[in-house]
Tab-separated table of C-alpha atoms in Angstrom:
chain	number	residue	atom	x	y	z
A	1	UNK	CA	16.034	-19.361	58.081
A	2	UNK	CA	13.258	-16.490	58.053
A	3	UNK	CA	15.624	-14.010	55.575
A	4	UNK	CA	16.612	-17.048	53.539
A	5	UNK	CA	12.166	-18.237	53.046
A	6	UNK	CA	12.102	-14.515	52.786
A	7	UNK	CA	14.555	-14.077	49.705
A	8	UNK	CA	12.806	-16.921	48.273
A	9	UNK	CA	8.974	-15.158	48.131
A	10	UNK	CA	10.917	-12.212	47.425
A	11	UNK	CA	12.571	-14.139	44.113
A	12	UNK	CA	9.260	-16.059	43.364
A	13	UNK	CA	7.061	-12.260	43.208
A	14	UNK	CA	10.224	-11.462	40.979
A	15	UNK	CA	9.934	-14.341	38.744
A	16	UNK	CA	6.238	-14.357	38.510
A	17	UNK	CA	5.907	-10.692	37.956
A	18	UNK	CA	8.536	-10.917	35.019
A	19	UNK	CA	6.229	-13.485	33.800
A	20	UNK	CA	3.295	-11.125	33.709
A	21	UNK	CA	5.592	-8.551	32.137
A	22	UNK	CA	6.830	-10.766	29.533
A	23	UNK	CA	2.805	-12.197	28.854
A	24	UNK	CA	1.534	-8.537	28.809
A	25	UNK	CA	4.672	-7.912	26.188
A	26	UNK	CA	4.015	-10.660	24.008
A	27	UNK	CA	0.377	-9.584	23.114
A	28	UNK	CA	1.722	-6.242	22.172
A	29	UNK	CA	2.209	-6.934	18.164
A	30	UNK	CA	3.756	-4.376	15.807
A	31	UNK	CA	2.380	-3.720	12.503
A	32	UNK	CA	4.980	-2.013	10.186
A	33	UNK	CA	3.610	-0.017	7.280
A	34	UNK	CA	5.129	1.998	4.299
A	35	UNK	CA	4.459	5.513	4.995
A	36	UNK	CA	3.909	8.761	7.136
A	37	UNK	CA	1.950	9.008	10.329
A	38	UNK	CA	0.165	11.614	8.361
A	39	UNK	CA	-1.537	8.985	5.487
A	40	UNK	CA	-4.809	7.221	5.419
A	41	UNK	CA	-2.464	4.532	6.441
A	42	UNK	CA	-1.627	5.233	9.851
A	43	UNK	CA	-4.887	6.744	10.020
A	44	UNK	CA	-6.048	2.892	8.203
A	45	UNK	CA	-3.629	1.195	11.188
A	46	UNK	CA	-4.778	3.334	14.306
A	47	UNK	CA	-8.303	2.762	14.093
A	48	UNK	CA	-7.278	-1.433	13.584
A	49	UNK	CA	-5.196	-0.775	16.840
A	50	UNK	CA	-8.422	0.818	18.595
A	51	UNK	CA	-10.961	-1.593	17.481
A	52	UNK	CA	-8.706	-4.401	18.597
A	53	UNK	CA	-8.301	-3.062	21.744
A	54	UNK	CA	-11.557	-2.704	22.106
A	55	UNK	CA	-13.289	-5.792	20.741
A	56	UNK	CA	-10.553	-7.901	23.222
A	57	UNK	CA	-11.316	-6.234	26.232
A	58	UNK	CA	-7.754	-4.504	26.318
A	59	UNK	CA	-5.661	-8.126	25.882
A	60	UNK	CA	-4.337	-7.567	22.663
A	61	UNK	CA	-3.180	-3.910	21.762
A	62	UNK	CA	-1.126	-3.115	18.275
A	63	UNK	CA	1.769	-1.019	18.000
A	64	UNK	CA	2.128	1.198	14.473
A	65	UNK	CA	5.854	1.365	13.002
A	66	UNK	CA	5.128	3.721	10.148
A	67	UNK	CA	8.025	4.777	7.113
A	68	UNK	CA	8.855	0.975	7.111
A	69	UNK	CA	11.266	1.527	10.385
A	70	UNK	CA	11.506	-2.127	11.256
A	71	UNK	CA	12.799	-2.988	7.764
A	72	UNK	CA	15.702	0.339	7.623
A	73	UNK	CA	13.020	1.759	5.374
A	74	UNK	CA	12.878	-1.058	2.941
A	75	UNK	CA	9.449	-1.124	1.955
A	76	UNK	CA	9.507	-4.427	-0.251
A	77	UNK	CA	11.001	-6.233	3.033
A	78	UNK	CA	8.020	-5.955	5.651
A	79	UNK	CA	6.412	-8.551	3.606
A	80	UNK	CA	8.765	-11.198	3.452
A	81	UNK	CA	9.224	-10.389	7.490
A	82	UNK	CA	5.603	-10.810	8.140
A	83	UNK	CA	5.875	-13.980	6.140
A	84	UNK	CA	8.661	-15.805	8.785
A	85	UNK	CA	6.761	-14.374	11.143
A	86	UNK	CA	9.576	-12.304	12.210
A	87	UNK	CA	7.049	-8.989	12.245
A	88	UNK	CA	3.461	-9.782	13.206
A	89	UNK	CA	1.174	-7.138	11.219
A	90	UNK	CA	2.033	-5.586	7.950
A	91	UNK	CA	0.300	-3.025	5.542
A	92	UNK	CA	1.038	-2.391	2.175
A	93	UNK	CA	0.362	-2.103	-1.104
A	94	UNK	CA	0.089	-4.589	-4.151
A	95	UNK	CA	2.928	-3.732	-5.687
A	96	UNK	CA	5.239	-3.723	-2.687
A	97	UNK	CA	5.140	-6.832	-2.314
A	98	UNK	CA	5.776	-8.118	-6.034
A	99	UNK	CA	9.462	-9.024	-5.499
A	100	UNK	CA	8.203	-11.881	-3.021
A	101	UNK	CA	4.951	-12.384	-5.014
A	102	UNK	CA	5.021	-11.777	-8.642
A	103	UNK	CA	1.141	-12.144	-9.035
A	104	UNK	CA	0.745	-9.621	-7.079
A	105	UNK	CA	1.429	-7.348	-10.010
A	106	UNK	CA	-2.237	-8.146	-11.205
A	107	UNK	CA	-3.809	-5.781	-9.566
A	108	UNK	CA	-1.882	-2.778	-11.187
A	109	UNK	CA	-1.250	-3.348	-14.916
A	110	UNK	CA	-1.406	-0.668	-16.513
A	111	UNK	CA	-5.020	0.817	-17.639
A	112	UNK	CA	-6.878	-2.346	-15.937
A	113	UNK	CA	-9.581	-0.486	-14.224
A	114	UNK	CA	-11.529	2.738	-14.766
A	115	UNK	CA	-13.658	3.248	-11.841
A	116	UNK	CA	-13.778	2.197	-8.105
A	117	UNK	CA	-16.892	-0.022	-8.915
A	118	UNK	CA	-14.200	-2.295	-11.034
A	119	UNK	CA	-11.836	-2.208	-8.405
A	120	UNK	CA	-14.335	-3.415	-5.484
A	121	UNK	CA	-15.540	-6.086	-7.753
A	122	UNK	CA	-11.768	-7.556	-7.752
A	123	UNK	CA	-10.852	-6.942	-4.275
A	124	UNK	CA	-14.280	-8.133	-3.528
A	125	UNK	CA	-14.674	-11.138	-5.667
A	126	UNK	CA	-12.751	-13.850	-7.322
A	127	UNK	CA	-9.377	-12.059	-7.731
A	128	UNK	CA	-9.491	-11.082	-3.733
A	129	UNK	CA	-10.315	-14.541	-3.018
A	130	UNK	CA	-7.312	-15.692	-5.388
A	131	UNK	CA	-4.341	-13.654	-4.239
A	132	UNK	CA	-5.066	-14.362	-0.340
A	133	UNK	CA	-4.579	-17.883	-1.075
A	134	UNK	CA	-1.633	-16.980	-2.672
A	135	UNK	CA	0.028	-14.467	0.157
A	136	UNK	CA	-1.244	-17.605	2.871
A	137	UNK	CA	1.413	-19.571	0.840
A	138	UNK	CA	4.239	-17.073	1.581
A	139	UNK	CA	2.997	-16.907	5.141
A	140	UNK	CA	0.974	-14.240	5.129
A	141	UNK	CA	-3.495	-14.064	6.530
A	142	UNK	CA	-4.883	-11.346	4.227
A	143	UNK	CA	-7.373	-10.157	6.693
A	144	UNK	CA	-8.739	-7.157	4.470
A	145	UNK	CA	-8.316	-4.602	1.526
A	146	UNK	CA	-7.739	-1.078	2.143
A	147	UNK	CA	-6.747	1.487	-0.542
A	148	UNK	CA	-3.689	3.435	-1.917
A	149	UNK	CA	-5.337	4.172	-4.872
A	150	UNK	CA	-5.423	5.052	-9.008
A	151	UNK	CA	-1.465	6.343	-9.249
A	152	UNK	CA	-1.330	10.084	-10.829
A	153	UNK	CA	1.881	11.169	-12.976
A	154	UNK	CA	3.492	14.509	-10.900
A	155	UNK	CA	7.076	16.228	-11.882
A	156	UNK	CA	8.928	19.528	-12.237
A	157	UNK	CA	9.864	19.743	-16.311
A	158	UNK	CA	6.476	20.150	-17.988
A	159	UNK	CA	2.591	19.196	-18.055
A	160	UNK	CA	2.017	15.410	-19.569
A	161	UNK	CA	-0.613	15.337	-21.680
A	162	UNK	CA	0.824	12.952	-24.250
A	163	UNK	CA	3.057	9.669	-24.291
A	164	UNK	CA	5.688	11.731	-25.845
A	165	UNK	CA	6.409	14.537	-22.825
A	166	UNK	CA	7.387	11.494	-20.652
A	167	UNK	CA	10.498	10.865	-23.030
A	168	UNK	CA	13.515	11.460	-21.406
A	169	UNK	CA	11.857	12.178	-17.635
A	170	UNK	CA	13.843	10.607	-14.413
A	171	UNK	CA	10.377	8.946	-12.969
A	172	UNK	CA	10.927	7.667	-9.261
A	173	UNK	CA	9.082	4.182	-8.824
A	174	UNK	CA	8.018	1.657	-6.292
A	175	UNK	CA	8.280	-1.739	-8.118
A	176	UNK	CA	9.553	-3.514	-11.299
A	177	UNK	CA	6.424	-3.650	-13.184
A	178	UNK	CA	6.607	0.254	-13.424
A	179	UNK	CA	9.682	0.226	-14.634
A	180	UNK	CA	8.510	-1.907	-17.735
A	181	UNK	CA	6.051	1.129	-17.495
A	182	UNK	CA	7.880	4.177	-17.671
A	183	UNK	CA	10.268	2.861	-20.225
A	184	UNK	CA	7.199	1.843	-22.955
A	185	UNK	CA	6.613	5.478	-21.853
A	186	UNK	CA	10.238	6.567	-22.931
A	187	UNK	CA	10.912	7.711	-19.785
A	188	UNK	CA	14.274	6.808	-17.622
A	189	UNK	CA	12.918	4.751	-14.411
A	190	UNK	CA	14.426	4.662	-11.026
A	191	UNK	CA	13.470	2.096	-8.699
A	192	UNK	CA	13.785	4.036	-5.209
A	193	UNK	CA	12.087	3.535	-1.553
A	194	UNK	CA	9.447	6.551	-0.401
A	195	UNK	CA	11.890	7.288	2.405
A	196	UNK	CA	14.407	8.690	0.089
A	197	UNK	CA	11.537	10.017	-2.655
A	198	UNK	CA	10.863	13.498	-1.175
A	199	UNK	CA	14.808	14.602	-0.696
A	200	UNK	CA	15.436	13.275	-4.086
A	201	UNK	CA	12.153	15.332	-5.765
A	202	UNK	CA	13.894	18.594	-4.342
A	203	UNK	CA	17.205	18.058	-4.686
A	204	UNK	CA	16.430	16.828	-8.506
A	205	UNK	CA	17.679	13.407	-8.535
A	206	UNK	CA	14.505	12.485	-10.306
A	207	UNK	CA	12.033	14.661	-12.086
A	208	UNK	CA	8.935	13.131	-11.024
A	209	UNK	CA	6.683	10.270	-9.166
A	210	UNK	CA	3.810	8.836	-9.381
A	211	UNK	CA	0.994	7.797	-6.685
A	212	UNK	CA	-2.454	8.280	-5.932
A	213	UNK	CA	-3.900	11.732	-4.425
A	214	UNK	CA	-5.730	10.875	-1.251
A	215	UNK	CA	-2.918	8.348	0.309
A	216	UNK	CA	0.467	9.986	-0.720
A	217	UNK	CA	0.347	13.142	-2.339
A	218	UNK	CA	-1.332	15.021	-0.467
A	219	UNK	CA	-0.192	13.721	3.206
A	220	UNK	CA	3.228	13.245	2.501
A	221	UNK	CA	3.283	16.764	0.799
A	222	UNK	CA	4.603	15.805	-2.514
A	223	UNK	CA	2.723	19.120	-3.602
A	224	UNK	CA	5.790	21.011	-1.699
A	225	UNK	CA	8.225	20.019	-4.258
A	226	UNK	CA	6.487	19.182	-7.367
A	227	UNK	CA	4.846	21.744	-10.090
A	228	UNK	CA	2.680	19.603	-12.436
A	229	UNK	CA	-0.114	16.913	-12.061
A	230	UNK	CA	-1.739	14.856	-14.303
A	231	UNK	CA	-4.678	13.059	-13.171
A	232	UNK	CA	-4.234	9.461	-15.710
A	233	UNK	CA	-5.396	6.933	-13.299
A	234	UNK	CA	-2.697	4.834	-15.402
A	235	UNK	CA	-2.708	2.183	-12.343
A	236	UNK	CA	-4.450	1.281	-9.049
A	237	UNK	CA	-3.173	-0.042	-6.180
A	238	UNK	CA	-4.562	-1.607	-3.328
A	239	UNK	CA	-2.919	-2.153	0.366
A	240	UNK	CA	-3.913	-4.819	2.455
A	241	UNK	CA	-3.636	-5.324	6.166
A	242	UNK	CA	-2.182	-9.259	6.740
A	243	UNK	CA	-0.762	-11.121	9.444
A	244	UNK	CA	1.845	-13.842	10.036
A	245	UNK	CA	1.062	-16.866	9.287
A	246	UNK	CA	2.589	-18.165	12.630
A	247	UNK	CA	0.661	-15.737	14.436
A	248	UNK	CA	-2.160	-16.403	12.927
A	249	UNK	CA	-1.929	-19.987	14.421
A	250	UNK	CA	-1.289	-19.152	17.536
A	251	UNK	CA	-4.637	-17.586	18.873
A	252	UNK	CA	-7.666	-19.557	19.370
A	253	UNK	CA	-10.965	-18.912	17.176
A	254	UNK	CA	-12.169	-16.382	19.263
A	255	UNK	CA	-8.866	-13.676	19.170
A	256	UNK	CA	-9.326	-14.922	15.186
A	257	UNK	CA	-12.890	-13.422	14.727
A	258	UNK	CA	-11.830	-10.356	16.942
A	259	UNK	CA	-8.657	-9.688	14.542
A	260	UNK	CA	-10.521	-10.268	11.239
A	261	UNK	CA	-13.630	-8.053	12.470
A	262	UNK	CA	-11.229	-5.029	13.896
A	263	UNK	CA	-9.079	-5.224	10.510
A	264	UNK	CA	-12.392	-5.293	8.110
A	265	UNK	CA	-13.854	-2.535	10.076
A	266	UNK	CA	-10.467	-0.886	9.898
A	267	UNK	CA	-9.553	-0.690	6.496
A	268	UNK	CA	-13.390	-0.189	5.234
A	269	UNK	CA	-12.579	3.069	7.043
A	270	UNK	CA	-9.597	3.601	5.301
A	271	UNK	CA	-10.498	3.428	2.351
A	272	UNK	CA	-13.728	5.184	2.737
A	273	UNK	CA	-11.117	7.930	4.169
A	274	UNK	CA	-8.633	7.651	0.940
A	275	UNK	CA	-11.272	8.516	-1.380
A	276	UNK	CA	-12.772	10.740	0.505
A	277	UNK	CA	-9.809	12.993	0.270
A	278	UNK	CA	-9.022	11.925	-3.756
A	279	UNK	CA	-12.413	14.007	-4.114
A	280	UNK	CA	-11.388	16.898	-2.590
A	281	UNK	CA	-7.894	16.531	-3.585
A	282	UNK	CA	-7.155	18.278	-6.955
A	283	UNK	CA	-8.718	21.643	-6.419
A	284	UNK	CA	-6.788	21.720	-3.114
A	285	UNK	CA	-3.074	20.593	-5.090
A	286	UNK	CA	-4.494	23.606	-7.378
A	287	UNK	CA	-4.930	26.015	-4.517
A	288	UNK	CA	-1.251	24.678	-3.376
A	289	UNK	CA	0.092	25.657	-7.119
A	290	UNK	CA	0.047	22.611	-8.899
A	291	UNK	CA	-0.489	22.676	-12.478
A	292	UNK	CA	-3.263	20.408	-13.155
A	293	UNK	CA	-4.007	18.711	-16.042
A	294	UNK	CA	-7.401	16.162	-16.388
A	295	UNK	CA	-6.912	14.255	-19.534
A	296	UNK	CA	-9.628	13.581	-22.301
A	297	UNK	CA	-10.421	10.348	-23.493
A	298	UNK	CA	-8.656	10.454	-26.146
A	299	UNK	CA	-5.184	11.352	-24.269
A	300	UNK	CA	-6.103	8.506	-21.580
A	301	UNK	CA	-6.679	6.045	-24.947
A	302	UNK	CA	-2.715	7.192	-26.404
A	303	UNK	CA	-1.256	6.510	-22.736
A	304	UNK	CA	-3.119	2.993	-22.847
A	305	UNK	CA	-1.595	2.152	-26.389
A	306	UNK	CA	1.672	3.051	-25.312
A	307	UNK	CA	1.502	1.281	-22.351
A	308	UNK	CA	0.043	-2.141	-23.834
A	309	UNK	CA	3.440	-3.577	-24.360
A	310	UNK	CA	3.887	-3.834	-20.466
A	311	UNK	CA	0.540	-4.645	-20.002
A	312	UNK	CA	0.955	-7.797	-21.842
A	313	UNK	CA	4.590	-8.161	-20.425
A	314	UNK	CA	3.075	-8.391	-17.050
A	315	UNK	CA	-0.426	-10.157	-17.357
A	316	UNK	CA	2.202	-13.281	-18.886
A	317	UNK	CA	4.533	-12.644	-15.482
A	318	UNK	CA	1.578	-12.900	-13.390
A	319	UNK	CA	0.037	-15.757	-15.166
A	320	UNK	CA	-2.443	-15.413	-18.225
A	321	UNK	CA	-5.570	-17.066	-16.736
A	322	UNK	CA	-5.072	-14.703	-13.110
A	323	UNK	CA	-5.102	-11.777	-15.323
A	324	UNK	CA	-8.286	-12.887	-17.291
A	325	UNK	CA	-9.614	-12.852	-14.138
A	326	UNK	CA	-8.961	-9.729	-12.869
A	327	UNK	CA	-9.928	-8.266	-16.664
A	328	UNK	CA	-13.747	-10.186	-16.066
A	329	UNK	CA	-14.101	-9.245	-12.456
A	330	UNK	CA	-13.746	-5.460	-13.508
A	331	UNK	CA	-15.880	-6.249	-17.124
A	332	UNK	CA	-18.531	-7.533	-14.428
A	333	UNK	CA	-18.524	-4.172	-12.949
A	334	UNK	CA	-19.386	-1.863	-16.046
C-alpha cells in the first residue's frame, strides 16, 4: 500500500512538473524574420526579446528564427503563418508581404518619397494607421514600424546612371511590384528569395539586386560579390514587427501594454540603427571596392519617368484613394 501511495506522489510531481514545463514552454514565442543574424533586424528582434523579458519580469521571453527558417526560407510565407497564428511574431518588410496583402505595395511605388521626414510622416500618420487595420484583417497586430530602407540598384556589368544601362540586366527581386519595375526599366526580372540571392550574385545567375545600404548590403555582404552601386533611392521599404492575431487575444491588457511598449522601443532602435549605418555606408562599400555612383537630379528625374508606368500600375492595384494618401502624408512632410 505504501509503494503503491508512493508511485502515485511520484506520478502526480511527474504530471505537475510536465505542467510547469509545458506553461514555461508555451510563453516562449518565436518570431521568424527574413534575414541574417548580422542585420539591423536581428539586431531590431534581440533588443524586442530583451525588453520583453525585462518589462515582464522574465514570464514571457522571445525566441529569434532569422533567414525565414520556420517557413524553408520562404520569406513571403511568415506572414500568412503569423496570420493563422501558426507562428507568433513576425518581421518583415512591406513588400514581403504583398502576395497576402496587395496594399501593402503602397508603401514602395516607385519614386514615392525623397527623404526620411516623408517616410515618418506615413508610417507615422494616416497611412500607418490605415495598413494596420488592414494586416489586423489578415490576422496580423502591427505593433510598430522599423526600417529596411530606400532600395539602391547594385550589379556586376556596368555603372547605372541612366534608364537605358538597365536594358537587358538579370535584376534579382523580392516581390511582384518590382518586377513591373525592372521591366519599365528594360531589365529581365527574377523573382527569387534572399536565401538563394548571394550564391546566385556569384555564381551569375543574375547580374544584380537591389536593397537598401544599412539593412542588407552591408550586413549580408552583398559588397563581396557585387562591383557597382548606385545610390537611386528608387523605393523605400519599411518592416514591421506584428503579432498573431490569436495571440494577441490571448494575454490580458497588461502582457498587451508590455508587448506594444518592448516592440515600439525595439524597432525605434532599429531603425535609429539602420540609418545610422546608411550614413556611414557608401564611403565604407567604396573602401570595400564598390564603384559608386550618386545620381544628379536630373538622372533621379529620367529613372522616375521611366518608372511612372508601374507607378500608376500599382497605386490602381493598391487602390487609388490609399495611394493619394500615402502621396499627401509625404507632400505634408516637405
Amino acid at each position: 500500500m505504501k509503494i503503491a501511495t508512493a508511485l502515485k506522489g511520484i506520478a502526480v510531481a511527474a504530471a505537475l512538473g510536465l505542467a510547469a514545463i509545458g506553461s514555461a514552454e508555451a510563453d516562449t514565442f518565436r518570431l521568424s524574420h527574413n534575414t541574417s543574424d548580422a542585420t539591423t533586424w536581428h539586431k531590431g528582434g534581440e533588443r524586442f526579446a530583451e525588453l520583453l523579458k525585462d518589462k515582464t519580469g522574465g514570464k514571457h521571453t522571445v525566441r529569434l528564427f532569422a533567414n525565414a527558417t520556420l517557413t524553408g526560407g520562404d520569406q513571403m510565407k511568415q506572414a500568412e503563418m503569423v496570420g493563422r497564428g501558426a507562428i507568433d511574431f513576425v518581421m518583415t518588410s512591406a513588400i514581403n508581404v504583398t502576395p497576402l496583402v496587395p496594399e501593402m505595395a503602397a508603401f514602395s511605388l516607385p519614386y514615392l518619397f525623397t527623404s526620411y521626414e516623408q517616410v515618418d510622416a506615413a508610417t507615422a500618420g494616416e497611412p500607418g494607421k490605415r495598413m494596420t487595420e488592414i494586416l489586423d484583417k489578415h490576422g496580423i497586430v502591427v505593433l510598430a514600424w522599423g526600417e529596411n530602407g530606400f532600395r539602391e540598384v547594385t550589379n556586376n556589368v556596368r555603372p547605372i546612371k541612366s534608364p537605358d544601362d538597365m536594358k537587358g540586366l538579370k535584376m534579382r527581386v523580392a516581390g511582384p511590384m518590382y518586377i513591373d519595375v525592372m521591366n519599365a526599366l528594360g531589365a529581365n526580372p527574377q523573382q527569387m528569395q534572399w536565401v538563394e540571392t548571394f550564391s546566385a550574385l556569384q555564381q551569375g545567375v543574375v547580374d544584380g539586386q537591389e536593397n537598401p545600404i544599412g539593412a542588407v548590403i552591408i550586413p549580408q555582404r552583398v559588397y563581396e560579390v557585387q562591383k557597382y552601386l548606385t545610390t537611386w533611392h528608387y523605393s523605400y521599404d519599411p518592416i514591421f514587427l506584428g503579432v498573431s492575431r490569436k495571440r494577441w487575444d490571448s494575454w490580458d491588457a497588461d502582457t498587451k501594454a508590455s508587448v506594444k511598449a518592448a516592440a515600439e522601443e525595439a524597432m525605434a532602435f532599429q531603425r535609429n540603427l539602420t540609418r545610422e549605418q546608411t550614413a556611414q555606408g557608401i564611403e565604407m562599400l567604396r573602401q570595400k571596392g564598390m564603384q559608386v555612383h550618386e545620381p544628379t537630379e536630373a538622372e533621379l528625374a529620367a529613372f522616375k519617368a521611366a518608372t511612372r508606368p508601374a507607378f500608376e500600375t500599382w497605386a490602381a492595384k493598391v487602390g487609388p484613394d490609399l495611394a493619394k494618401l500615402f502621396e499627401t502624408a509625404a507632400a505634408s512632410a516637405d
